[in-house]
Amino acid sequence: MINNAVKFSSAGGKIKLTAKRLSKEVKVCIKDSGVGISNENLKKIREGISFTTRGLNNESGTGLGLVLVREYVKKNNGKLEVDSILGEGTTFCLYLPLSN
């Protein structure tokens, strides 16, 4: 997810990483000031459908990164949230349960 934030942010763009312990889980967010994600691709991410998009410098990828993140979070009883505004940026938040 950090790689995607870099891949889709312009030179001089901002990427913010935060982690916060909540009562029963930890919340980790990655927020960028990149190009944003279309509604069509947001739907694919939420449904676990693989797709590729070239980065701002024509970088390619496999399309598996976000699918693997989603599966990892799911297998660990967590959740993944994504919000994006085209032209403004994207925020991914992972919620993972704390162990006892």
C-alpha positions as a Markdown table, in Angstrom:
| # | Residue | x | y | z |
|---|---|---|---|---|
| 1 | Met | 0.0 | 0.0 | 0.0 |
| 2 | Ile | 2.9 | 2.3 | 0.7 |
| 3 | Asn | 4.3 | 1.5 | -2.7 |
| 4 | Asn | 1.0 | 2.4 | -4.3 |
| 5 | Ala | 0.9 | 5.7 | -2.5 |
| 6 | Val | 4.3 | 6.5 | -3.9 |
| 7 | Lys | 3.5 | 5.2 | -7.3 |
| 8 | Phe | 0.4 | 7.4 | -7.7 |
| 9 | Ser | 1.7 | 10.6 | -6.0 |
| 10 | Ser | 3.5 | 13.3 | -7.8 |
| 11 | Ala | 7.0 | 14.4 | -6.9 |
| 12 | Gly | 6.6 | 16.5 | -3.7 |
| 13 | Gly | 3.3 | 14.8 | -2.9 |
| 14 | Lys | 2.6 | 13.9 | 0.7 |
| 15 | Ile | 2.2 | 10.4 | 2.2 |
| 16 | Lys | 1.1 | 10.2 | 5.8 |
| 17 | Leu | 1.3 | 7.0 | 7.9 |
| 18 | Thr | -0.5 | 6.7 | 11.2 |
| 19 | Ala | -1.1 | 3.9 | 13.7 |
| 20 | Lys | -3.4 | 4.1 | 16.7 |
| 21 | Arg | -4.3 | 1.6 | 19.3 |
| 22 | Leu | -8.0 | 1.4 | 19.9 |
| 23 | Ser | -9.8 | -0.6 | 22.6 |
| 24 | Lys | -9.8 | -3.9 | 20.8 |
| 25 | Glu | -7.8 | -3.3 | 17.7 |
| 26 | Val | -5.0 | -1.3 | 16.1 |
| 27 | Lys | -5.8 | 1.1 | 13.2 |
| 28 | Val | -3.1 | 1.7 | 10.6 |
| 29 | Cys | -3.7 | 4.3 | 7.9 |
| 30 | Ile | -1.8 | 5.3 | 4.8 |
| 31 | Lys | -3.0 | 8.6 | 3.3 |
| 32 | Asp | -1.6 | 10.1 | 0.1 |
| 33 | Ser | -2.1 | 13.3 | -1.9 |
| 34 | Gly | -2.0 | 11.3 | -5.2 |
| 35 | Val | -4.3 | 11.1 | -8.2 |
| 36 | Gly | -7.1 | 9.1 | -6.4 |
| 37 | Ile | -8.9 | 6.0 | -7.4 |
| 38 | Ser | -12.0 | 5.9 | -9.7 |
| 39 | Asn | -15.3 | 4.6 | -8.3 |
| 40 | Glu | -15.0 | 1.6 | -10.6 |
| 41 | Asn | -11.6 | 0.6 | -9.2 |
| 42 | Leu | -12.7 | 1.3 | -5.6 |
| 43 | Lys | -15.5 | -1.3 | -6.1 |
| 44 | Lys | -12.9 | -3.8 | -7.4 |
| 45 | Ile | -10.7 | -3.2 | -4.4 |
| 46 | Arg | -13.6 | -3.7 | -2.0 |
| 47 | Glu | -14.6 | -6.9 | -3.8 |
| 48 | Gly | -11.1 | -8.3 | -4.0 |
| 49 | Ile | -10.9 | -8.2 | -7.8 |
| 50 | Ser | -7.3 | -7.9 | -9.2 |
| 51 | Phe | -6.5 | -5.1 | -11.6 |
| 52 | Thr | -3.5 | -3.1 | -12.7 |
| 53 | Thr | -3.0 | 0.6 | -13.3 |
| 54 | Arg | 0.2 | 2.2 | -14.5 |
| 55 | Gly | 1.8 | 4.7 | -12.1 |
| 56 | Leu | 2.5 | 8.3 | -12.8 |
| 57 | Asn | 6.0 | 7.3 | -14.1 |
| 58 | Asn | 4.5 | 4.5 | -16.2 |
| 59 | Glu | 5.4 | 1.9 | -13.5 |
| 60 | Ser | 3.7 | -1.5 | -13.9 |
| 61 | Gly | 2.5 | -3.9 | -11.3 |
| 62 | Thr | 1.0 | -7.4 | -10.9 |
| 63 | Gly | -2.3 | -6.3 | -9.6 |
| 64 | Leu | -2.0 | -8.6 | -6.6 |
| 65 | Gly | -0.8 | -6.2 | -3.9 |
| 66 | Leu | -4.2 | -4.9 | -2.7 |
| 67 | Val | -5.8 | -8.3 | -3.2 |
| 68 | Leu | -3.2 | -9.9 | -0.9 |
| 69 | Val | -3.6 | -7.1 | 1.7 |
| 70 | Arg | -7.3 | -7.6 | 1.7 |
| 71 | Glu | -6.9 | -11.4 | 2.2 |
| 72 | Tyr | -4.4 | -11.0 | 5.0 |
| 73 | Val | -6.6 | -8.6 | 6.8 |
| 74 | Lys | -9.6 | -10.9 | 6.4 |
| 75 | Lys | -7.7 | -14.0 | 7.6 |
| 76 | Asn | -6.7 | -12.1 | 10.7 |
| 77 | Asn | -10.3 | -11.0 | 11.5 |
| 78 | Gly | -9.6 | -7.4 | 10.6 |
| 79 | Lys | -11.1 | -5.0 | 8.1 |
| 80 | Leu | -9.8 | -2.8 | 5.3 |
| 81 | Glu | -11.4 | 0.6 | 4.5 |
| 82 | Val | -10.5 | 2.7 | 1.5 |
| 83 | Asp | -11.7 | 6.2 | 0.7 |
| 84 | Ser | -10.6 | 8.2 | -2.3 |
| 85 | Ile | -11.3 | 11.4 | -4.2 |
| 86 | Leu | -10.0 | 11.8 | -7.7 |
| 87 | Gly | -7.4 | 14.5 | -8.0 |
| 88 | Glu | -7.0 | 14.7 | -4.2 |
| 89 | Gly | -5.8 | 11.4 | -2.9 |
| 90 | Thr | -6.6 | 8.1 | -1.2 |
| 91 | Thr | -6.7 | 6.8 | 2.4 |
| 92 | Phe | -6.4 | 3.1 | 3.2 |
| 93 | Cys | -7.0 | 2.0 | 6.8 |
| 94 | Leu | -6.4 | -1.4 | 8.2 |
| 95 | Tyr | -8.0 | -2.5 | 11.4 |
| 96 | Leu | -6.4 | -5.6 | 13.1 |
| 97 | Pro | -7.5 | -7.1 | 16.3 |
| 98 | Leu | -5.2 | -7.0 | 19.3 |
| 99 | Ser | -4.0 | -10.3 | 20.6 |
| 100 | Asn | -4.9 | -11.3 | 24.2 |
